[in-house]
Structure formats: C-alpha cells, structure tokens
Amino acid sequence: MPGTDARGMSSDPYSAEVRALFAAPEHGGVLDNASCAAVEDQGVRISLFARVEEGIVTGLRFQAWGCPHVIAAAEAFCAKSEGSAASDLLEFSVSGLMQSLSVPAEKSGRILVLEDAVRSLGSIVRGASKH
Amino acid sequence: MTDRSQMIYLDYAASTPVDPWVVEAMTALMTADGNYSNPSSTHAAGRRSVEYIAHAAGQLASLLNTTEDTLVWTSGATESDNLAILGAAYYRRERGQHLITMRTEHKAVTDPFSELEKRGFEVTWLDSDANGLLDIETLRAAMREDTQLVSIMHVNNETGIIQDIQSIGALCGENDALFHVDAAQSCGKLPIDLAALPVDLMSVTAHKTYGPKGIGALYIADRKGVHVEPLLFGGGQQRKLRPGTLPAQQIVGFGAAADIAQSRINDDLGHLTALRDRMWAGIRDVPGVTVNGDIANSFPGILNVSVEDIEGESLLLALEPLCVATGSACNSKSQEPSYVLRALGRSDALAQSAIRFSFGRPTTAADVDVAIELYRNGIDKLRCLAPTRAA
C-alpha cells in the first residue's frame, strides 16, 4: 500500500497541502484559444494551457492523469505561475514543488513529467510570440 | 489520531470489529477479578482456564462440524498456513517433493511455497480462469505420483471467488495428496462442514469474523497420514505441534465469535448479498467498469471492481472517507498492480484501478449509497481532469 512502512504499518502518504490541492484543483480544465503543451511519460499524462498577454501569463489550466502528487503538483504550479513572466516557464524546475509537497523520492520521475510539460509550454509560448 | 466520525468502513475482508459479546467473554479472562491464570498451571485456577479453552474449542469445532481434538491454536491464518504447508511438506518429504498451489493464493500461502522451492521442493503454480476459478481438469493434469500436498484457498481475499473445495479435495484424495485450504475469508461466513468435506488441513482466523486479532487455528484431520511437523519448539503444549502458553482470552474470543457466527450465518449472508447487489446495481453503468471475479460464484461480502482509464491511487484518495482496499499489492517504494488480478489476465492499468469493497454486519444500505455516490463522483472528477489520450 502507498504509505506503508517497512514494518507493514500504514502512514498517511499525503501532506495536508497535497490533500487540499487534490480535493479542489481550481485550475483543472482547458483554456480556449490558448497555447497548449502535452506530455505523456512515466505512466503520467499532462496537458497545460496558457494564455499570455504582453509577456505575462494571465491564465493557466491543466489536465492530468496520474497519482495525487501529480495532480497536486500541476495545480500548485498553475496557482503559483499565473501572473509570472512567460519566459520563466522555460526555466521551470519541480524541485521546489517536490519539497513543498513532500513528494516521495520514488515519485520524482512522475513529477518531472510536469517539468517537461511546463518547459514545452514555454517553448510554444515563445514561438507564438515571435510570429 | 484519525477522526473516525466521518469514516465509512468497507474493508471487512481485511478485518472486522470485535463483537461486544466477544469482548465481554474475553475480558472475563484478563482482569484481576477474572480467570487470567496460565492454562499450563496445575492449580485450580489453571484448570479453570483449561475448561474455558475446551469450551471455546467446542464452539469452533461446532462451527466447522469437527471435533475439538482436530484443532491446533495459532496466532492467526498466516501461522496456520505456514504450519500446514511447511509442516506437511516436511512430514511427507519421503513420499514426494511435488507440491501444487495457485498463483492467486494469499501471500501467507505463496511465500511458504516459494520458501519450499528454495529448499528443494518442486512447486506447480496453477493459473485460474479469467474469473479466478480453478478448473478441476487443470489440477488433474498437474497431479503426479509424487504430489504430496495441494493448497487451494476457499474464498479469495481480493475477489471473493469461491473455489470448489469439495471436488478439489476429492481429486487430491484419489491421488493420495494432502489437501490444505486457507479458509481465512470463509470461516464463520460460509457454511463449512469438515465432517463431509475431503479437506485434510484448514487454516482459520478470528479477526475476520468479529473475533480478536492474534488468534487462529489449524484443523488437522484425524485421518491416517495426515500430520504436520512442528515449526516451533519449547513447552510441549498442543501435542508439541504448536508450543507456547495458550492465550486463553484470545481463544475464548475466537470461540465466542464462532458461536455467534454459527447462530447467524444465514442472516449474515442475506445481509451481505443485499448490500453487494445494491452496490453493484449502483455502479454497473459507470462506463468501463468491470467486476474482478464472478458475482454468481463469489462470497457476497466482497465486490472487487476495476474501471478503465482511471489512476488507482487517485481514485482511492478521491473515495475518502471510504475505507476500502486498492488493487495494488504494493509497498512504500512502488505501487505494483495486484498479482492476483494480473493472474486473472487483467492489464496493469486495470488491476491498478481495482477497488475492493467488502461489507460486514454493521454495514448499512445508507453506507453503500454513500459509497456509490463517492465512487461515481470520484471517477467523474478524475475523468474530467484527465487529458484525452493521444491516438
């Protein structure tokens, strides 16, 4: 079972923040007329949608198929990144989210799919802005 | 501590609450004003403990329709399985070293068999059909002259599927192979008549039938050639088969639980059948949902379902405050799909999405209705969140 220690005793595998983000993913869904990046790897599927105005991310939405940590991380990213510079997307790292959400090390591969998706989104946004 | 006020417990296949009458019976053997003495002591108090234990043995024997002297007390089904499998294999080593079991058995059975493989025994691991049932012809084909032990569980702990232990036992008898049955999920829940069943060894436990944890028993048929070698030594209790001070209060608890089960087994089955049918009727139209097992041939206290394109760990969290079991037989390092469901031919994804609902005496129709709503809503939520899979 997830959250079972070496003695076979259970423990809560999710932090309070993960539980809250999973329970109410306010940025779950799609954005029409927005840039979109989709990545599938490690048994995880993530799609990100971004609306950018004058170099600022004004809207973000996500769709995700994965474990609760993946969904919570995607929600946390969207919530924190609205209002930031679109160029920051290219530099995004999941290390901060891994720490703040207490993601188990064995799930790092899944969470890195989010990093790939965000950077891919950054590239798409940059390409769109050049045209 | 976790707040239990909002929990809806649907994991009775994992464990059950101890019946209040059982608690009362046990308490009388634990406190200073009760009979807490060591049953191995020869004084009057010790002899009184022996009487309590004998009474409890009679209660369990009555439930199983056997005699008290065929029962050996253990710490639970896992120990009973180990004593039966390792003990019988060692005892009959000279007769042959071929053993047969199924891939869908509980770990308490598969692990002792794997251990015997390491120690030079040969094990044939039988596959089930897609519903989890053993085809008797598959077993017949696996039988050999040197087959000395067959172990097949009565009710599967994950799917609830009921094996035909009458036919399996008869075939074992024809081939002079001992037949062990892990009845952890059926003792006290389904009628078991050991006087009529061709079963040589049967493992039972108390805590899955409203008795305490930490007590089980192994039935050893009183027939020529049926015996096990002990795995523990010291003290000589229980004819040296399983030494150690007998936990009188645990045994009395098991006896009381057996007595209650015997008095209401048909009522319990009717209650569980109604709950299981209500649950399935409430979710069967969810797109992509499928039963793991065969409802027509299953213990009604268990309903195991998988659903297409849903991530199991997220579904489990979405179902809270339901307490249910997942289809993952995993540890803290990984979440691997259930080997039982994989053996039934389920894909990794489908096995990983499995949820086992198991019902008990305290379960109400209202509990089931909440479970239906949470299951449907959880799947809707996760499907809304999921991106469309690339073609």
PDB file of C-alpha atoms in Angstrom, chain B residues 60-185:
ATOM      1  CA  LEU B  60     -15.162 -23.505  16.930  1.00  0.00           C
ATOM      2  CA  ALA B  61     -15.432 -27.240  16.305  1.00  0.00           C
ATOM      3  CA  SER B  62     -19.201 -26.929  16.175  1.00  0.00           C
ATOM      4  CA  LEU B  63     -18.988 -24.114  13.620  1.00  0.00           C
ATOM      5  CA  LEU B  64     -16.780 -26.283  11.402  1.00  0.00           C
ATOM      6  CA  ASN B  65     -18.528 -29.563  12.247  1.00  0.00           C
ATOM      7  CA  THR B  66     -15.423 -31.290  13.510  1.00  0.00           C
ATOM      8  CA  THR B  67     -14.092 -32.397  16.872  1.00  0.00           C
ATOM      9  CA  GLU B  68     -12.096 -30.314  19.322  1.00  0.00           C
ATOM     10  CA  ASP B  69      -9.011 -32.504  19.103  1.00  0.00           C
ATOM     11  CA  THR B  70      -8.575 -31.712  15.397  1.00  0.00           C
ATOM     12  CA  LEU B  71      -7.863 -28.049  16.165  1.00  0.00           C
ATOM     13  CA  VAL B  72      -4.475 -26.504  16.912  1.00  0.00           C
ATOM     14  CA  TRP B  73      -4.485 -22.895  18.103  1.00  0.00           C
ATOM     15  CA  THR B  74      -2.152 -20.499  16.324  1.00  0.00           C
ATOM     16  CA  SER B  75      -1.634 -16.744  16.144  1.00  0.00           C
ATOM     17  CA  GLY B  76      -3.752 -16.427  13.001  1.00  0.00           C
ATOM     18  CA  ALA B  77      -4.212 -17.656   9.469  1.00  0.00           C
ATOM     19  CA  THR B  78      -0.692 -16.777   8.370  1.00  0.00           C
ATOM     20  CA  GLU B  79       0.815 -19.005  11.024  1.00  0.00           C
ATOM     21  CA  SER B  80      -1.748 -21.715  10.300  1.00  0.00           C
ATOM     22  CA  ASP B  81      -0.852 -21.617   6.601  1.00  0.00           C
ATOM     23  CA  ASN B  82       2.853 -21.845   7.391  1.00  0.00           C
ATOM     24  CA  LEU B  83       2.344 -24.715   9.818  1.00  0.00           C
ATOM     25  CA  ALA B  84       0.157 -26.570   7.345  1.00  0.00           C
ATOM     26  CA  ILE B  85       2.317 -26.091   4.260  1.00  0.00           C
ATOM     27  CA  LEU B  86       5.818 -26.285   5.708  1.00  0.00           C
ATOM     28  CA  GLY B  87       4.786 -28.813   8.333  1.00  0.00           C
ATOM     29  CA  ALA B  88       3.062 -31.168   5.906  1.00  0.00           C
ATOM     30  CA  ALA B  89       5.794 -30.832   3.292  1.00  0.00           C
ATOM     31  CA  TYR B  90       8.491 -31.783   5.812  1.00  0.00           C
ATOM     32  CA  TYR B  91       6.407 -34.593   7.298  1.00  0.00           C
ATOM     33  CA  ARG B  92       5.775 -36.160   3.887  1.00  0.00           C
ATOM     34  CA  ARG B  93       9.136 -35.367   2.334  1.00  0.00           C
ATOM     35  CA  GLU B  94       9.932 -39.066   1.858  1.00  0.00           C
ATOM     36  CA  ARG B  95       6.725 -39.609  -0.089  1.00  0.00           C
ATOM     37  CA  GLY B  96       7.483 -36.956  -2.664  1.00  0.00           C
ATOM     38  CA  GLN B  97       8.577 -33.383  -3.118  1.00  0.00           C
ATOM     39  CA  HIS B  98       5.994 -32.150  -5.595  1.00  0.00           C
ATOM     40  CA  LEU B  99       3.546 -29.527  -4.365  1.00  0.00           C
ATOM     41  CA  ILE B 100       0.669 -27.721  -6.073  1.00  0.00           C
ATOM     42  CA  THR B 101      -0.914 -24.356  -5.404  1.00  0.00           C
ATOM     43  CA  MET B 102      -2.365 -21.407  -7.338  1.00  0.00           C
ATOM     44  CA  ARG B 103      -0.860 -18.087  -8.326  1.00  0.00           C
ATOM     45  CA  THR B 104      -3.895 -16.326  -6.862  1.00  0.00           C
ATOM     46  CA  GLU B 105      -3.373 -17.555  -3.299  1.00  0.00           C
ATOM     47  CA  HIS B 106      -2.709 -15.189  -0.403  1.00  0.00           C
ATOM     48  CA  LYS B 107       0.943 -14.356   0.327  1.00  0.00           C
ATOM     49  CA  ALA B 108       0.626 -16.414   3.513  1.00  0.00           C
ATOM     50  CA  VAL B 109       0.410 -19.416   1.176  1.00  0.00           C
ATOM     51  CA  THR B 110       2.553 -18.396  -1.792  1.00  0.00           C
ATOM     52  CA  ASP B 111       5.505 -17.324   0.341  1.00  0.00           C
ATOM     53  CA  PRO B 112       5.814 -20.657   2.215  1.00  0.00           C
ATOM     54  CA  PHE B 113       5.633 -22.446  -1.145  1.00  0.00           C
ATOM     55  CA  SER B 114       8.353 -20.187  -2.531  1.00  0.00           C
ATOM     56  CA  GLU B 115      10.422 -20.972   0.547  1.00  0.00           C
ATOM     57  CA  LEU B 116       9.947 -24.692  -0.065  1.00  0.00           C
ATOM     58  CA  GLU B 117      11.079 -24.215  -3.670  1.00  0.00           C
ATOM     59  CA  LYS B 118      14.320 -22.750  -2.340  1.00  0.00           C
ATOM     60  CA  ARG B 119      14.689 -25.797  -0.145  1.00  0.00           C
ATOM     61  CA  GLY B 120      14.479 -28.294  -2.996  1.00  0.00           C
ATOM     62  CA  PHE B 121      10.762 -28.931  -3.368  1.00  0.00           C
ATOM     63  CA  GLU B 122       9.127 -28.619  -6.760  1.00  0.00           C
ATOM     64  CA  VAL B 123       6.030 -26.417  -6.922  1.00  0.00           C
ATOM     65  CA  THR B 124       3.469 -26.318  -9.723  1.00  0.00           C
ATOM     66  CA  TRP B 125       1.773 -22.926  -9.784  1.00  0.00           C
ATOM     67  CA  LEU B 126      -1.665 -23.263 -11.325  1.00  0.00           C
ATOM     68  CA  ASP B 127      -3.411 -20.499 -13.231  1.00  0.00           C
ATOM     69  CA  SER B 128      -7.085 -19.763 -12.791  1.00  0.00           C
ATOM     70  CA  ASP B 129      -9.601 -18.958 -15.477  1.00  0.00           C
ATOM     71  CA  ALA B 130     -10.431 -15.300 -16.184  1.00  0.00           C
ATOM     72  CA  ASN B 131     -12.804 -15.236 -13.212  1.00  0.00           C
ATOM     73  CA  GLY B 132     -10.318 -16.688 -10.757  1.00  0.00           C
ATOM     74  CA  LEU B 133     -11.746 -20.195 -10.632  1.00  0.00           C
ATOM     75  CA  LEU B 134      -9.607 -23.305 -10.751  1.00  0.00           C
ATOM     76  CA  ASP B 135     -10.583 -25.715 -13.498  1.00  0.00           C
ATOM     77  CA  ILE B 136     -10.527 -29.157 -11.923  1.00  0.00           C
ATOM     78  CA  GLU B 137      -9.024 -30.580 -15.139  1.00  0.00           C
ATOM     79  CA  THR B 138      -6.111 -28.183 -14.776  1.00  0.00           C
ATOM     80  CA  LEU B 139      -5.446 -29.641 -11.338  1.00  0.00           C
ATOM     81  CA  ARG B 140      -5.891 -33.210 -12.593  1.00  0.00           C
ATOM     82  CA  ALA B 141      -3.308 -32.608 -15.309  1.00  0.00           C
ATOM     83  CA  ALA B 142      -0.839 -31.249 -12.757  1.00  0.00           C
ATOM     84  CA  MET B 143      -1.157 -34.205 -10.386  1.00  0.00           C
ATOM     85  CA  ARG B 144       1.819 -36.586 -10.261  1.00  0.00           C
ATOM     86  CA  GLU B 145       2.659 -39.726  -8.364  1.00  0.00           C
ATOM     87  CA  ASP B 146       4.943 -37.743  -6.103  1.00  0.00           C
ATOM     88  CA  THR B 147       2.454 -34.932  -5.448  1.00  0.00           C
ATOM     89  CA  GLN B 148       2.178 -34.787  -1.691  1.00  0.00           C
ATOM     90  CA  LEU B 149       0.363 -31.524  -0.957  1.00  0.00           C
ATOM     91  CA  VAL B 150      -2.175 -29.281  -2.695  1.00  0.00           C
ATOM     92  CA  SER B 151      -3.178 -25.924  -1.229  1.00  0.00           C
ATOM     93  CA  ILE B 152      -6.147 -24.016  -2.619  1.00  0.00           C
ATOM     94  CA  MET B 153      -7.965 -21.260  -0.752  1.00  0.00           C
ATOM     95  CA  HIS B 154     -11.722 -21.410  -0.159  1.00  0.00           C
ATOM     96  CA  VAL B 155     -12.620 -17.733  -0.735  1.00  0.00           C
ATOM     97  CA  ASN B 156     -10.160 -15.436  -2.466  1.00  0.00           C
ATOM     98  CA  ASN B 157      -9.367 -12.420  -0.303  1.00  0.00           C
ATOM     99  CA  GLU B 158      -9.288  -9.982  -3.213  1.00  0.00           C
ATOM    100  CA  THR B 159     -12.100 -11.150  -5.483  1.00  0.00           C
ATOM    101  CA  GLY B 160     -14.287 -13.215  -3.169  1.00  0.00           C
ATOM    102  CA  ILE B 161     -14.347 -16.064  -5.683  1.00  0.00           C
ATOM    103  CA  ILE B 162     -15.320 -19.396  -4.091  1.00  0.00           C
ATOM    104  CA  GLN B 163     -13.333 -22.461  -5.126  1.00  0.00           C
ATOM    105  CA  ASP B 164     -14.986 -25.880  -5.355  1.00  0.00           C
ATOM    106  CA  ILE B 165     -13.092 -27.399  -2.440  1.00  0.00           C
ATOM    107  CA  GLN B 166     -15.346 -30.487  -2.469  1.00  0.00           C
ATOM    108  CA  SER B 167     -14.215 -31.501  -5.966  1.00  0.00           C
ATOM    109  CA  ILE B 168     -10.617 -30.408  -5.431  1.00  0.00           C
ATOM    110  CA  GLY B 169     -10.402 -32.395  -2.210  1.00  0.00           C
ATOM    111  CA  ALA B 170     -11.876 -35.473  -3.834  1.00  0.00           C
ATOM    112  CA  LEU B 171      -9.255 -35.329  -6.573  1.00  0.00           C
ATOM    113  CA  CYS B 172      -6.487 -34.930  -4.004  1.00  0.00           C
ATOM    114  CA  GLY B 173      -7.817 -37.953  -2.144  1.00  0.00           C
ATOM    115  CA  GLU B 174      -7.757 -40.049  -5.311  1.00  0.00           C
ATOM    116  CA  ASN B 175      -4.077 -39.168  -5.697  1.00  0.00           C
ATOM    117  CA  ASP B 176      -3.114 -39.571  -2.047  1.00  0.00           C
ATOM    118  CA  ALA B 177      -2.136 -35.913  -1.839  1.00  0.00           C
ATOM    119  CA  LEU B 178      -2.942 -33.908   1.264  1.00  0.00           C
ATOM    120  CA  PHE B 179      -5.344 -31.026   0.670  1.00  0.00           C
ATOM    121  CA  HIS B 180      -4.881 -27.767   2.580  1.00  0.00           C
ATOM    122  CA  VAL B 181      -7.457 -24.996   2.452  1.00  0.00           C
ATOM    123  CA  ASP B 182      -6.859 -21.401   3.534  1.00  0.00           C
ATOM    124  CA  ALA B 183     -10.311 -20.533   4.880  1.00  0.00           C
ATOM    125  CA  ALA B 184      -9.399 -17.170   6.404  1.00  0.00           C
ATOM    126  CA  GLN B 185     -12.121 -15.440   4.377  1.00  0.00           C
TER     127      GLN B 185
END
